[in-house]
CSV table of C-alpha atoms in Angstrom, one decimal:
chain,number,residue,atom,x,y,z
C,53,GLU,CA,105.3,80.9,85.9
C,54,ALA,CA,105.0,84.4,83.8
C,55,GLY,CA,103.0,87.3,86.1
C,56,VAL,CA,100.4,89.5,84.6
C,57,THR,CA,102.3,92.2,82.1
C,58,GLN,CA,101.3,95.5,80.8
C,59,PHE,CA,101.7,97.7,78.1
C,60,PRO,CA,103.0,100.8,77.7
C,61,SER,CA,105.0,100.7,81.3
C,62,HIS,CA,104.8,104.4,80.3
C,63,SER,CA,102.8,106.7,77.3
C,64,VAL,CA,102.5,110.5,77.2
C,65,ILE,CA,99.9,111.6,74.9
C,66,GLU,CA,97.7,115.1,74.1
C,67,LYS,CA,94.5,115.9,75.2
C,68,GLY,CA,92.2,114.6,72.2
C,69,GLN,CA,94.3,111.6,71.1
C,70,THR,CA,93.5,108.0,71.4
C,71,VAL,CA,95.2,105.5,73.9
C,72,THR,CA,95.0,101.9,74.0
C,73,LEU,CA,96.4,100.0,77.1
C,74,ARG,CA,96.6,95.7,76.7
C,75,CYS,CA,96.9,93.7,79.7
C,76,ASP,CA,98.2,89.9,78.9
C,77,PRO,CA,96.7,87.9,82.6
C,78,ILE,CA,98.6,85.0,83.9
C,79,SER,CA,97.8,82.3,81.7
C,80,GLY,CA,94.4,80.0,83.1
C,81,HIS,CA,92.8,82.9,84.7
C,82,ASP,CA,89.9,83.5,84.1
C,83,ASN,CA,89.5,86.6,86.0
C,84,LEU,CA,90.6,90.0,84.7
C,85,TYR,CA,90.4,93.4,86.6
C,86,TRP,CA,91.6,97.0,85.2
C,87,TYR,CA,92.1,99.4,88.4
C,88,ARG,CA,93.3,103.2,88.0
C,89,ARG,CA,95.2,105.4,90.8
C,90,VAL,CA,95.5,108.8,90.0
C,91,MET,CA,97.8,110.9,92.0
C,92,GLY,CA,97.1,111.2,95.7
C,93,LYS,CA,93.9,109.1,95.5
C,94,GLU,CA,93.3,105.4,95.9
C,95,ILE,CA,93.6,102.6,93.6
C,96,LYS,CA,90.0,102.6,92.1
C,97,PHE,CA,88.4,99.7,90.7
C,98,LEU,CA,87.2,99.7,86.7
C,99,LEU,CA,86.1,97.0,85.5
C,100,HIS,CA,85.9,92.9,85.7
C,101,PHE,CA,86.0,90.1,82.9
C,102,VAL,CA,85.2,87.1,83.4
C,103,LYS,CA,86.8,85.5,80.4
C,104,GLU,CA,85.6,87.1,77.4
C,105,SER,CA,82.4,88.5,79.4
C,106,LYS,CA,81.8,91.8,81.7
C,107,GLN,CA,80.9,91.0,84.9
C,108,ASP,CA,81.3,94.1,86.6
C,109,GLU,CA,81.6,97.8,84.9
C,110,SER,CA,80.7,99.8,87.3
C,111,GLY,CA,83.7,101.7,88.1
C,112,MET,CA,84.2,102.7,84.1
C,113,PRO,CA,84.3,106.6,85.0
C,114,ASN,CA,82.7,107.5,81.2
C,115,ASN,CA,82.0,106.7,77.7
C,116,ARG,CA,85.4,107.7,76.5
C,117,PHE,CA,86.9,104.5,78.1
C,118,LEU,CA,86.2,101.3,76.4
C,119,ALA,CA,87.7,97.7,77.4
C,120,GLU,CA,87.9,94.4,75.3
C,121,ARG,CA,88.7,91.0,75.9
C,122,THR,CA,88.7,89.3,72.7
C,123,GLY,CA,88.7,85.4,73.1
C,124,GLY,CA,89.3,85.5,76.7
C,125,THR,CA,92.9,86.1,76.8
C,126,TYR,CA,94.3,89.7,76.7
C,127,SER,CA,92.4,92.6,77.8
C,128,THR,CA,92.8,96.5,76.2
C,129,LEU,CA,91.3,99.6,77.4
C,130,LYS,CA,91.3,102.4,75.1
C,131,VAL,CA,90.5,105.5,76.5
C,132,GLN,CA,89.5,108.4,73.5
C,133,PRO,CA,89.6,110.8,73.4
C,134,ALA,CA,92.3,111.1,76.6
C,135,GLU,CA,91.4,114.0,78.8
C,136,LEU,CA,93.7,115.7,81.2
C,137,GLU,CA,92.1,113.5,84.1
C,138,ASP,CA,92.5,110.6,82.8
C,139,SER,CA,95.9,110.8,83.7
C,140,GLY,CA,97.1,107.8,86.3
C,141,VAL,CA,98.4,104.7,86.6
C,142,TYR,CA,96.2,102.4,85.2
C,143,PHE,CA,96.5,98.3,87.0
C,144,CYS,CA,95.6,95.2,85.7
C,145,ALA,CA,94.9,91.8,87.4
C,146,SER,CA,94.4,88.2,87.5
C,147,SER,CA,92.4,85.6,89.4
C,148,GLN,CA,91.6,81.8,89.1
C,149,ASP,CA,88.9,81.4,90.9
C,150,LEU,CA,85.9,83.5,90.5
C,151,HIS,CA,84.0,81.8,93.7
C,152,ARG,CA,86.5,82.2,96.3
C,153,ALA,CA,86.3,85.7,97.9
C,154,THR,CA,89.6,85.1,99.3
C,155,ASP,CA,91.2,84.2,96.0
C,156,THR,CA,94.2,86.4,95.1
C,157,GLN,CA,94.3,88.8,92.6
C,158,TYR,CA,98.0,89.5,90.7
C,159,PHE,CA,98.4,92.9,89.6
C,160,GLY,CA,100.4,94.0,86.8
C,161,PRO,CA,103.6,96.5,86.5
C,162,GLY,CA,100.6,99.6,85.5
C,163,THR,CA,100.8,101.7,82.4
C,164,ARG,CA,101.9,105.6,83.6
C,165,LEU,CA,99.3,107.4,81.6
C,166,THR,CA,100.0,111.4,81.3
C,167,VAL,CA,97.9,113.3,79.4
C,168,LEU,CA,99.4,116.7,78.4
D,232,ARG,CA,82.7,108.8,104.7
D,233,LYS,CA,84.9,105.9,102.7
D,234,GLU,CA,85.0,102.6,102.1
D,235,VAL,CA,88.3,102.1,103.4
D,236,GLU,CA,90.1,104.4,105.5
D,237,GLN,CA,93.6,104.6,106.6
D,238,ASP,CA,96.6,106.4,108.1
D,239,PRO,CA,98.6,107.6,105.3
D,240,GLY,CA,101.1,108.0,107.8
D,241,PRO,CA,103.9,108.1,106.8
D,242,PHE,CA,104.8,105.8,109.8
D,243,ASN,CA,108.9,106.5,110.3
D,244,VAL,CA,110.4,104.0,112.8
D,245,PRO,CA,113.7,102.6,113.8
D,246,GLU,CA,115.1,99.1,112.8
D,247,GLY,CA,113.6,96.5,115.0
D,248,ALA,CA,110.9,98.3,116.0
D,249,THR,CA,107.3,96.9,115.9
D,250,VAL,CA,104.6,99.1,114.0
D,251,ALA,CA,101.1,98.4,114.1
D,252,PHE,CA,98.6,99.7,111.3
D,253,ASN,CA,94.5,100.1,111.3
D,254,CYS,CA,92.5,100.4,108.5
D,255,THR,CA,88.7,101.3,109.0
D,256,TYR,CA,85.9,99.9,106.5
D,257,SER,CA,82.5,101.0,106.2
D,258,ASN,CA,80.1,98.3,105.1
D,259,SER,CA,79.5,96.0,107.8
D,260,ALA,CA,78.7,93.3,105.5
D,261,SER,CA,82.1,93.1,103.7
D,262,GLN,CA,83.0,89.7,104.0
D,263,SER,CA,87.3,89.4,102.6
D,264,PHE,CA,90.1,91.1,103.8
D,265,PHE,CA,93.4,91.7,102.7
D,266,TRP,CA,96.6,93.7,103.6
D,267,TYR,CA,98.8,94.6,100.2
D,268,ARG,CA,102.7,95.9,99.8
D,269,GLN,CA,103.4,98.1,97.4
D,270,ASP,CA,106.5,99.6,96.8
D,271,CYS,CA,107.5,102.7,95.2
D,272,ARG,CA,106.5,102.8,91.5
D,273,LYS,CA,105.6,99.3,91.5
D,274,GLU,CA,102.4,97.0,91.8
D,275,PRO,CA,100.8,96.2,94.4
D,276,LYS,CA,101.3,92.3,95.8
D,277,LEU,CA,99.6,90.2,98.0
D,278,LEU,CA,101.0,90.4,101.4
D,279,MET,CA,98.2,88.4,103.7
D,280,SER,CA,94.7,87.8,103.8
D,281,VAL,CA,93.1,88.6,107.1
D,282,TYR,CA,90.6,85.7,108.7
D,283,SER,CA,88.4,86.1,111.3
D,284,SER,CA,90.7,84.5,114.2
D,285,GLY,CA,93.7,86.3,113.3
D,286,ASN,CA,96.5,84.9,111.6
D,287,GLU,CA,100.6,85.6,111.4
D,288,ASP,CA,103.3,84.9,108.9
D,289,GLY,CA,107.0,85.1,110.6
D,290,ARG,CA,107.0,89.1,111.6
D,291,PHE,CA,103.6,90.0,110.4
D,292,THR,CA,100.4,89.7,112.0
D,293,ALA,CA,97.0,90.5,111.2
D,294,GLN,CA,93.8,90.8,112.7
D,295,LEU,CA,90.1,91.9,112.3
D,296,ASN,CA,87.7,93.2,114.4
D,297,ARG,CA,84.4,92.9,112.8
D,298,ALA,CA,82.5,94.5,115.5
D,299,SER,CA,84.3,97.9,115.1
D,300,GLN,CA,85.1,97.1,111.4
D,301,TYR,CA,88.8,97.7,111.6
D,302,ILE,CA,92.0,95.8,110.7
D,303,SER,CA,95.0,95.6,111.5
D,304,LEU,CA,98.6,94.8,110.6
D,305,LEU,CA,101.3,94.4,113.1
D,306,ILE,CA,105.1,94.3,111.8
D,307,ARG,CA,107.3,93.2,114.6
D,308,ASP,CA,111.3,93.9,114.4
D,309,SER,CA,110.9,95.8,111.5
D,310,LYS,CA,113.7,95.4,108.5
D,311,LEU,CA,114.8,98.1,106.5
D,312,SER,CA,113.6,96.2,103.5
D,313,ASP,CA,110.1,96.9,104.9
D,314,SER,CA,109.8,100.3,103.9
D,315,ALA,CA,106.7,100.4,101.8
D,316,THR,CA,103.2,101.7,101.5
D,317,TYR,CA,100.4,99.0,103.1
D,318,LEU,CA,97.5,98.8,101.1
D,319,CYS,CA,94.5,97.8,103.3
D,320,VAL,CA,91.8,96.0,100.7
D,321,VAL,CA,88.0,95.4,101.9
D,322,ASN,CA,86.0,92.5,99.4
D,323,PRO,CA,82.8,94.0,100.1
D,324,SER,CA,80.1,91.1,98.7
D,325,GLY,CA,81.8,88.0,99.4
D,326,GLY,CA,80.6,87.0,96.1
D,327,TYR,CA,83.1,88.2,92.8
D,328,GLN,CA,86.0,90.0,94.0
D,329,LYS,CA,85.5,94.0,93.5
D,330,VAL,CA,87.3,95.0,95.7
D,331,THR,CA,87.9,98.5,97.5
D,332,PHE,CA,91.5,99.6,98.0
D,333,GLY,CA,92.4,102.3,100.8
D,334,THR,CA,95.2,104.9,99.9
D,335,GLY,CA,97.7,103.1,101.6
D,336,THR,CA,99.7,103.8,104.7
D,337,LYS,CA,103.4,104.7,104.3
D,338,LEU,CA,106.0,103.2,106.4
D,339,GLN,CA,109.9,104.3,106.2
D,340,VAL,CA,112.2,101.9,108.8
D,341,ILE,CA,115.3,104.2,109.4
D,342,PRO,CA,118.7,102.9,110.2
């Protein structure tokens, strides 16, 4: 079974540019999460989709970040315009069962974003 | 105070040693607890969930102390391949899974 995949693996952009990250969850997983780890800090929650709906977007830093999950399959996270502090590793995770608190989240390999 | 706190380490231990990590959490209503392992420049992977009664998986034992609000991970007979960062992860709500990560504890097992 294919795991969570993310594209690109690395992205280097200049301040003010736009970047779009993509996540393909494990097939059949309704729950999709975005996380971010900035250097030296812990991994932090950004938002959670259940199918195509945003369940919780309380972790999104500001309105320069836009996440979508049209059709409830893959998701994109767009940063526009990018700022220096957006640099970090963006992880996507998926899980199957919303109602089981111990349900495992499977993480993708992450996208390493560098804003110059 | 951080929601989830861990000693960042590094813990440098010889092969075969036993090592233990603790993690404290601030939300007393937290329901679910996990240990994830993250290798350098890789994604986090679930090592084990932590249950109230404690649980064991081979050389790894996890414990939960609700009264003191901490969880622990014990690794026996350390292997070189155990070298990684161990992330303490807490689900504060018990419902959907918005989880909170600790910063991780780095373990280096040396020959």
